[in-house]
Coordinates of C-alpha atoms and ligand atoms in Angstrom, one line a residue:
M144 CA -93.8 -5.5 -88.9
S145 CA -92.3 -1.9 -89.4
D146 CA -93.3 1.0 -91.4
S147 CA -92.1 0.8 -94.7
S148 CA -92.8 4.6 -95.6
F149 CA -89.1 5.5 -95.7
R150 CA -88.8 7.0 -99.3
K151 CA -84.4 7.5 -99.1
L152 CA -81.8 4.6 -98.9
S153 CA -79.9 6.1 -96.2
T154 CA -82.9 6.4 -94.0
K155 CA -84.4 3.3 -94.9
A156 CA -80.6 1.8 -93.6
I157 CA -81.2 3.1 -90.1
H158 CA -85.0 2.5 -89.7
A159 CA -86.4 0.3 -92.1
G160 CA -87.6 -3.1 -90.7
E161 CA -87.0 -2.3 -87.2
P162 CA -89.7 -3.5 -84.6
Q163 CA -92.9 -1.2 -84.2
P164 CA -93.0 -0.7 -81.2
R165 CA -88.9 -1.3 -80.6
L166 CA -88.7 -4.2 -78.0
E167 CA -88.9 -2.9 -74.7
G168 CA -87.9 0.3 -76.0
S169 CA -84.7 -1.2 -77.1
V170 CA -83.1 1.4 -79.7
A171 CA -81.0 -1.1 -81.2
M172 CA -82.2 -4.9 -82.0
P173 CA -81.3 -6.8 -79.2
I174 CA -79.4 -10.4 -80.1
F175 CA -82.1 -12.9 -79.8
Q176 CA -79.2 -16.0 -78.8
S177 CA -81.9 -18.6 -78.9
A178 CA -81.6 -22.0 -80.8
M179 CA -85.5 -22.5 -80.6
F180 CA -88.5 -20.7 -79.9
E181 CA -91.8 -22.0 -77.9
Y182 CA -94.3 -23.4 -79.9
M183 CA -97.1 -21.1 -80.5
G184 CA -99.5 -23.3 -82.6
E185 CA -97.9 -23.0 -85.8
K186 CA -99.2 -25.4 -88.6
S187 CA -96.0 -26.4 -90.7
Y188 CA -92.4 -27.4 -89.9
H189 CA -91.5 -24.4 -92.1
D190 CA -93.0 -21.8 -89.5
L191 CA -91.8 -23.4 -86.3
K192 CA -89.0 -20.5 -85.0
Y193 CA -85.6 -22.1 -85.1
I194 CA -82.3 -20.3 -86.0
R195 CA -81.9 -22.5 -89.3
L196 CA -85.3 -22.2 -90.5
N197 CA -84.1 -18.7 -90.7
N198 CA -87.3 -16.7 -89.1
T199 CA -85.7 -15.5 -85.8
P200 CA -86.4 -11.8 -84.7
N201 CA -83.0 -11.1 -86.1
H202 CA -83.6 -12.6 -89.4
R203 CA -86.9 -11.0 -90.2
V204 CA -85.5 -7.4 -89.6
L205 CA -82.8 -8.0 -91.4
H206 CA -84.9 -9.4 -94.2
Q207 CA -87.3 -6.3 -94.6
K208 CA -84.5 -3.7 -94.3
L209 CA -82.4 -5.6 -97.0
A210 CA -85.2 -6.1 -99.1
E211 CA -86.3 -2.5 -98.6
L212 CA -83.0 -1.1 -99.4
E213 CA -83.5 -2.5 -103.3
N214 CA -87.0 -1.8 -103.2
A215 CA -87.3 -6.2 -103.5
E216 CA -90.7 -7.8 -102.3
A217 CA -88.5 -9.8 -99.9
G218 CA -85.2 -10.6 -98.7
L219 CA -83.2 -13.3 -97.2
V220 CA -80.3 -13.5 -95.0
T221 CA -77.2 -16.2 -95.2
A222 CA -74.3 -17.7 -94.0
S223 CA -72.7 -16.2 -96.5
G224 CA -72.3 -14.7 -99.7
M225 CA -71.8 -18.0 -101.3
A226 CA -74.7 -19.5 -99.4
A227 CA -76.8 -17.2 -100.9
I228 CA -75.7 -17.8 -104.4
S229 CA -75.3 -21.8 -104.6
T230 CA -78.6 -22.1 -102.6
S231 CA -80.4 -19.7 -105.0
M232 CA -78.8 -21.8 -107.9
L233 CA -79.8 -25.1 -106.1
A234 CA -83.6 -23.9 -105.7
L235 CA -83.9 -22.7 -109.1
L236 CA -82.3 -25.3 -111.1
N237 CA -83.0 -28.7 -112.0
Q238 CA -81.4 -31.6 -113.6
G239 CA -80.9 -31.4 -117.2
D240 CA -81.3 -27.2 -117.1
H241 CA -78.8 -24.6 -118.3
L242 CA -77.8 -21.8 -117.2
L243 CA -76.0 -18.8 -118.9
I244 CA -73.2 -17.2 -116.8
Q245 CA -70.4 -14.6 -117.9
G246 CA -67.1 -15.7 -117.6
T247 CA -65.5 -13.2 -115.6
L248 CA -66.7 -13.9 -112.0
Y249 CA -65.8 -14.6 -108.2
G250 CA -63.8 -17.5 -108.0
G251 CA -66.0 -19.2 -105.5
T252 CA -69.0 -18.8 -108.1
H253 CA -66.9 -20.0 -111.1
D254 CA -65.7 -23.3 -108.8
F255 CA -69.3 -23.6 -107.8
V256 CA -70.7 -23.5 -111.4
T257 CA -68.1 -25.6 -113.2
K258 CA -67.2 -28.3 -110.7
D259 CA -70.5 -28.8 -108.3
L260 CA -73.5 -27.4 -110.9
P261 CA -72.4 -30.7 -113.4
R262 CA -72.2 -33.2 -111.3
W263 CA -76.0 -32.5 -110.4
G264 CA -76.4 -32.4 -114.5
I265 CA -77.0 -28.8 -114.4
H266 CA -75.1 -27.3 -117.5
Y267 CA -74.0 -24.5 -117.9
D268 CA -72.4 -21.9 -120.9
F269 CA -69.8 -18.8 -120.4
I270 CA -71.2 -15.8 -121.8
D271 CA -69.5 -12.5 -122.6
P272 CA -72.4 -10.0 -120.9
T273 CA -71.9 -7.5 -122.8
Q274 CA -72.8 -8.8 -126.0
P275 CA -76.5 -9.9 -126.3
E276 CA -75.8 -11.8 -129.8
D277 CA -73.7 -14.5 -127.6
W278 CA -76.6 -14.9 -125.1
E279 CA -79.0 -15.7 -127.9
A280 CA -76.4 -17.9 -129.5
K281 CA -76.0 -19.9 -126.3
R282 CA -79.8 -20.1 -125.0
R283 CA -81.1 -23.7 -125.7
P284 CA -84.3 -25.0 -124.7
E285 CA -83.5 -26.0 -121.9
T286 CA -82.0 -23.0 -120.3
R287 CA -83.8 -21.6 -117.4
A288 CA -81.6 -19.0 -115.9
I289 CA -78.8 -16.0 -116.9
Y290 CA -76.5 -15.2 -114.2
V291 CA -73.9 -11.9 -114.4
E292 CA -71.8 -9.5 -111.5
T293 CA -72.7 -5.7 -111.6
M294 CA -68.7 -4.9 -112.0
G295 CA -66.8 -8.3 -112.8
N296 CA -64.8 -9.6 -110.1
P297 CA -61.7 -8.3 -110.3
L298 CA -61.5 -6.7 -114.1
L299 CA -64.3 -4.5 -112.7
G300 CA -66.2 -5.3 -116.6
V301 CA -69.9 -3.8 -116.8
P302 CA -72.7 -6.1 -118.5
H303 CA -75.1 -4.6 -120.5
L304 CA -77.6 -4.7 -117.3
P305 CA -81.2 -3.9 -118.7
Q306 CA -80.7 -6.0 -121.4
V307 CA -79.8 -9.1 -119.4
A308 CA -83.2 -8.1 -117.4
S309 CA -85.1 -7.7 -120.5
F310 CA -83.7 -11.1 -122.6
A311 CA -84.4 -13.0 -119.6
R312 CA -88.0 -11.9 -119.8
S313 CA -88.6 -12.3 -123.2
H314 CA -87.2 -16.0 -122.8
G315 CA -88.8 -17.0 -119.7
L316 CA -85.3 -17.2 -118.2
V317 CA -84.6 -16.0 -114.1
S318 CA -82.3 -13.3 -114.1
M319 CA -79.5 -13.5 -111.0
I320 CA -77.2 -10.6 -110.4
D321 CA -74.2 -10.7 -108.1
N322 CA -74.5 -7.0 -106.5
T323 CA -72.0 -7.3 -104.3
F324 CA -69.3 -4.9 -105.6
A325 CA -71.7 -2.0 -106.3
S326 CA -74.1 -2.3 -102.8
P327 CA -77.5 -1.2 -102.7
V328 CA -76.5 2.5 -102.6
N329 CA -74.6 2.8 -106.0
F330 CA -77.1 0.0 -108.2
R331 CA -80.6 -1.8 -107.4
P332 CA -80.9 -4.1 -109.8
L333 CA -84.8 -4.9 -109.2
E334 CA -85.5 -1.7 -110.6
H335 CA -84.0 -2.7 -114.0
G336 CA -86.0 -5.7 -114.2
F337 CA -83.5 -8.4 -112.9
D338 CA -85.3 -11.0 -110.7
L339 CA -82.6 -12.0 -108.0
S340 CA -80.0 -9.9 -106.5
M341 CA -77.1 -11.4 -104.3
H342 CA -74.8 -9.9 -101.9
S343 CA -71.8 -11.4 -100.0
G344 CA -72.9 -9.1 -96.8
T345 CA -69.2 -9.9 -95.7
K346 CA -68.6 -7.1 -97.6
Y347 CA -70.3 -3.9 -97.9
L348 CA -73.3 -4.5 -96.4
N349 CA -71.7 -5.1 -93.3
G350 CA -68.6 -3.0 -94.0
H351 CA -66.3 -3.7 -91.2
S352 CA -64.4 -7.5 -91.7
D353 CA -66.0 -8.9 -88.7
I354 CA -68.6 -11.7 -89.5
V355 CA -69.1 -13.9 -93.0
A356 CA -72.7 -13.2 -94.4
G357 CA -75.2 -13.2 -97.4
A358 CA -78.6 -11.9 -99.0
V359 CA -81.1 -12.7 -101.8
L360 CA -83.4 -9.7 -102.7
G361 CA -86.3 -10.6 -104.9
S362 CA -90.1 -11.8 -105.6
A363 CA -92.0 -13.3 -102.6
S364 CA -92.5 -16.4 -104.3
L365 CA -88.7 -16.7 -105.3
I366 CA -87.4 -15.9 -101.7
E367 CA -90.2 -18.3 -101.1
K368 CA -88.2 -21.3 -102.6
I369 CA -84.8 -20.1 -101.9
T370 CA -85.7 -20.4 -98.2
H371 CA -87.2 -23.5 -98.4
A372 CA -83.7 -24.9 -99.9
L373 CA -81.8 -22.7 -97.3
N374 CA -83.8 -24.7 -94.3
H375 CA -82.7 -27.7 -95.7
L376 CA -79.4 -26.8 -97.0
G377 CA -78.6 -25.1 -93.8
G378 CA -76.5 -21.7 -94.9
S379 CA -78.5 -20.0 -91.9
I380 CA -76.8 -16.7 -90.4
D381 CA -76.5 -17.3 -86.4
P382 CA -78.0 -14.4 -84.5
H383 CA -75.1 -12.7 -83.2
A384 CA -73.7 -11.9 -86.9
A385 CA -77.2 -11.0 -88.0
F386 CA -76.5 -8.4 -85.6
L387 CA -73.0 -7.4 -86.2
L388 CA -74.4 -7.7 -90.2
H389 CA -77.7 -5.4 -89.2
R390 CA -75.2 -2.6 -87.0
G391 CA -73.2 -2.4 -90.2
V392 CA -75.8 -1.8 -92.5
K393 CA -77.1 1.2 -90.8
T394 CA -73.9 3.0 -91.9
L395 CA -73.9 1.8 -95.3
A396 CA -75.0 4.7 -97.2
V397 CA -72.4 7.4 -95.6
R398 CA -69.6 4.3 -96.1
M399 CA -70.5 3.5 -99.5
R400 CA -70.0 7.6 -100.3
Q401 CA -66.7 7.6 -99.1
H402 CA -65.7 4.1 -101.1
N403 CA -67.2 5.8 -104.1
E404 CA -65.0 9.3 -103.4
S405 CA -61.8 7.9 -102.2
A406 CA -61.5 5.2 -105.2
G407 CA -62.3 7.5 -107.7
Q408 CA -59.2 9.5 -106.6
L409 CA -56.7 7.0 -106.3
A410 CA -58.0 5.4 -109.9
R411 CA -57.3 8.9 -111.3
F412 CA -54.0 9.2 -109.7
L413 CA -53.0 5.7 -110.9
E414 CA -53.7 6.2 -114.5
S415 CA -51.9 9.4 -114.4
H416 CA -48.6 7.4 -113.1
D417 CA -46.1 6.6 -115.4
A418 CA -45.4 2.9 -113.7
V419 CA -49.0 2.1 -114.6
A420 CA -49.8 0.2 -117.6
K421 CA -54.0 -0.2 -117.1
V422 CA -56.4 0.8 -114.6
N423 CA -59.5 -1.0 -114.5
Y424 CA -62.4 1.2 -113.0
P425 CA -66.0 1.9 -113.9
G426 CA -65.7 5.5 -113.0
L427 CA -62.8 6.6 -115.4
E428 CA -63.8 7.9 -119.0
S429 CA -61.1 5.2 -120.3
H430 CA -63.2 1.9 -118.8
P431 CA -65.0 0.4 -122.2
Q432 CA -68.4 0.5 -120.5
H433 CA -67.8 3.8 -118.6
A434 CA -71.2 5.6 -120.5
W435 CA -72.9 2.6 -119.1
A436 CA -71.9 2.7 -115.9
K437 CA -72.8 6.5 -115.4
E438 CA -76.3 6.0 -116.9
W439 CA -77.3 3.2 -114.2
F440 CA -75.3 3.6 -111.3
D441 CA -75.4 6.2 -108.6
G442 CA -71.5 5.5 -108.0
F443 CA -68.7 3.4 -109.0
S444 CA -68.0 1.6 -105.9
G445 CA -64.5 1.2 -103.9
M446 CA -63.2 -1.5 -106.1
L447 CA -60.5 -1.3 -108.7
S448 CA -57.7 -3.3 -110.1
F449 CA -54.4 -2.1 -112.2
E450 CA -51.6 -3.7 -114.1
L451 CA -48.0 -2.3 -113.7
G452 CA -45.8 -2.1 -116.6
G453 CA -43.3 -4.2 -114.6
G454 CA -45.9 -7.1 -114.3
L455 CA -45.6 -9.4 -111.0
P456 CA -41.9 -8.6 -109.8
A457 CA -43.5 -4.3 -109.4
A458 CA -46.6 -5.9 -108.1
E459 CA -44.7 -8.1 -105.3
R460 CA -42.4 -4.7 -104.6
L461 CA -45.4 -2.3 -104.6
F462 CA -46.8 -4.7 -101.7
E463 CA -44.1 -4.8 -100.3
R464 CA -44.0 -0.8 -99.7
L465 CA -47.5 0.0 -99.2
R466 CA -48.1 1.1 -95.5
I467 CA -51.6 1.9 -95.1
P468 CA -53.3 -1.2 -97.1
L469 CA -53.2 -4.9 -95.6
K470 CA -52.4 -7.5 -98.2
A471 CA -55.3 -9.3 -97.3
P472 CA -58.4 -11.4 -99.4
S473 CA -62.3 -10.3 -99.2
L474 CA -63.4 -6.3 -99.5
G475 CA -65.5 -3.9 -98.8
G476 CA -64.4 -3.1 -95.3
V477 CA -63.3 0.2 -94.0
E478 CA -59.6 -0.4 -94.1
S479 CA -58.0 -0.8 -97.9
L480 CA -57.0 -3.8 -99.0
V481 CA -54.4 -5.3 -101.8
T482 CA -54.7 -8.6 -103.4
R483 CA -53.5 -10.4 -106.2
P484 CA -56.4 -12.2 -107.8
A485 CA -54.2 -14.9 -109.1
I486 CA -53.7 -16.2 -105.7
T487 CA -56.8 -15.1 -104.1
S488 CA -60.1 -14.9 -105.2
H489 CA -59.0 -16.5 -108.6
A490 CA -56.7 -19.3 -107.4
G491 CA -59.7 -21.9 -107.9
M492 CA -59.3 -21.3 -111.8
S493 CA -56.5 -23.0 -113.9
A494 CA -54.1 -20.5 -114.8
E495 CA -55.0 -20.8 -118.7
D496 CA -58.2 -20.1 -117.9
R497 CA -57.6 -17.0 -115.6
H498 CA -54.9 -16.0 -118.6
A499 CA -57.9 -16.2 -121.0
L500 CA -59.8 -13.6 -119.0
G501 CA -57.5 -11.5 -118.9
I502 CA -56.4 -12.2 -115.4
T503 CA -52.7 -12.0 -115.0
D504 CA -50.3 -12.5 -112.3
G505 CA -49.1 -9.3 -111.8
L506 CA -52.8 -8.2 -111.8
V507 CA -53.4 -5.9 -108.2
R508 CA -57.0 -5.6 -106.8
V509 CA -57.5 -2.8 -104.2
S510 CA -60.6 -2.9 -102.5
V511 CA -60.3 1.1 -101.3
G512 CA -61.7 1.8 -97.5
I513 CA -62.2 4.9 -96.2
E514 CA -59.2 6.2 -94.6
D515 CA -58.7 9.6 -95.7
P516 CA -58.1 10.1 -99.6
Q517 CA -55.5 12.0 -99.9
E518 CA -53.1 9.8 -97.3
L519 CA -54.0 6.7 -99.2
V520 CA -53.0 8.2 -102.7
E521 CA -49.7 9.3 -101.1
D522 CA -48.9 5.6 -99.8
F523 CA -49.4 4.8 -103.5
E524 CA -47.3 7.4 -104.5
Q525 CA -44.6 6.9 -102.5
A526 CA -45.1 2.7 -103.0
L527 CA -44.8 3.2 -106.9
G528 CA -41.8 5.8 -106.6
Ligands
LIG886 N1 -69.3 -12.6 -104.5 C1 -68.3 -11.7 -104.6 C2 -68.3 -10.8 -106.1 C3 -67.1 -11.8 -104.1 O1 -66.2 -11.3 -103.6 C4 -67.3 -13.4 -102.9 C5 -66.3 -13.1 -101.9 O2 -65.1 -12.8 -101.9 C6 -68.9 -13.5 -102.7 C7 -69.9 -13.9 -103.6 C8 -68.7 -14.7 -101.8 O3 -68.9 -14.0 -100.5 P1 -68.5 -15.1 -99.0 O4 -67.3 -14.9 -98.8 O5 -69.6 -14.0 -97.9 O6 -69.4 -16.5 -99.3

């Protein structure tokens, strides 16, 4: 469909996957708002063009564009990040199989793995993603996959990423990574040996907080299996959301540069403030995996979390006083957001599980937007004062 000779990510975000020649000369990809398409002699049911079969023109351009951003052979867009994650797991794991998965995770994934997978006879063990000995100790003959997040939500820990991929390869496991927090701009997992990279497209890929979407990127054979499962499970993106995701992706590179820069400034300010007890941001030298992050990432992203010395009451006061960030869940949009993971993204976990992982009730997570960074820092300064 398209010319895949573009070399740089910011060029690919705009030009990769686009129809050649452009449809009726249209510079923007039109929305094909049609549930089904006329039969054109296709041989199998999965080749008929139908929105749920994930193969309309709006799906196909995004598959190629997103695959090229991470130098993957193939890509698949989905109705949400959770559709990407759950469908990939269900496509690749069978009854009796075992999964190794990091403990500090996005709450929806944690809930799916701990509450849903066991109902289908799929078992799991939580691992410390920084400690390869722990993975080896928990590996079983029936282990089939290992799953990590590029930066754990919400504490921003960084796994030993290349070693996760090589561990998987040496034991015949599928290595899966949720790359939502980093975005393809900051980290491209397949270049480090991962088999499958997943995204909540709701976040940085779209960047404007106006749709829910997801994506999976990997080899053609794995993506074919996952597409087959998605065709049946039905978590398919609709053409209008696909159009908005497509539009958002075009500005991904320039948005991420600003998210990286602004989050770095805010993290350094917070770390220097007396009221702040601890800042979690991989770009800070104090972060336990800073050296790894510096080696593997092209930027440290726009996500950070921190603890105030005054705990939960101080966090509540801060929320009342902040003027620029919205108090809302989710992340990755142009506007800054603040949340308390204990009552939003990780509310599905028991309080004991949260506390065991270090997610305190007063922990504040910030999705740093692309407002003026100095004005944002000043807002935190007045709110902390
Ligand atoms: N992965 C991460 C890291 C997330 O933060 C989220 C949502 O917050 C998801 C996956 C799920 O994405 P969605 O809400 O698009 O299903």
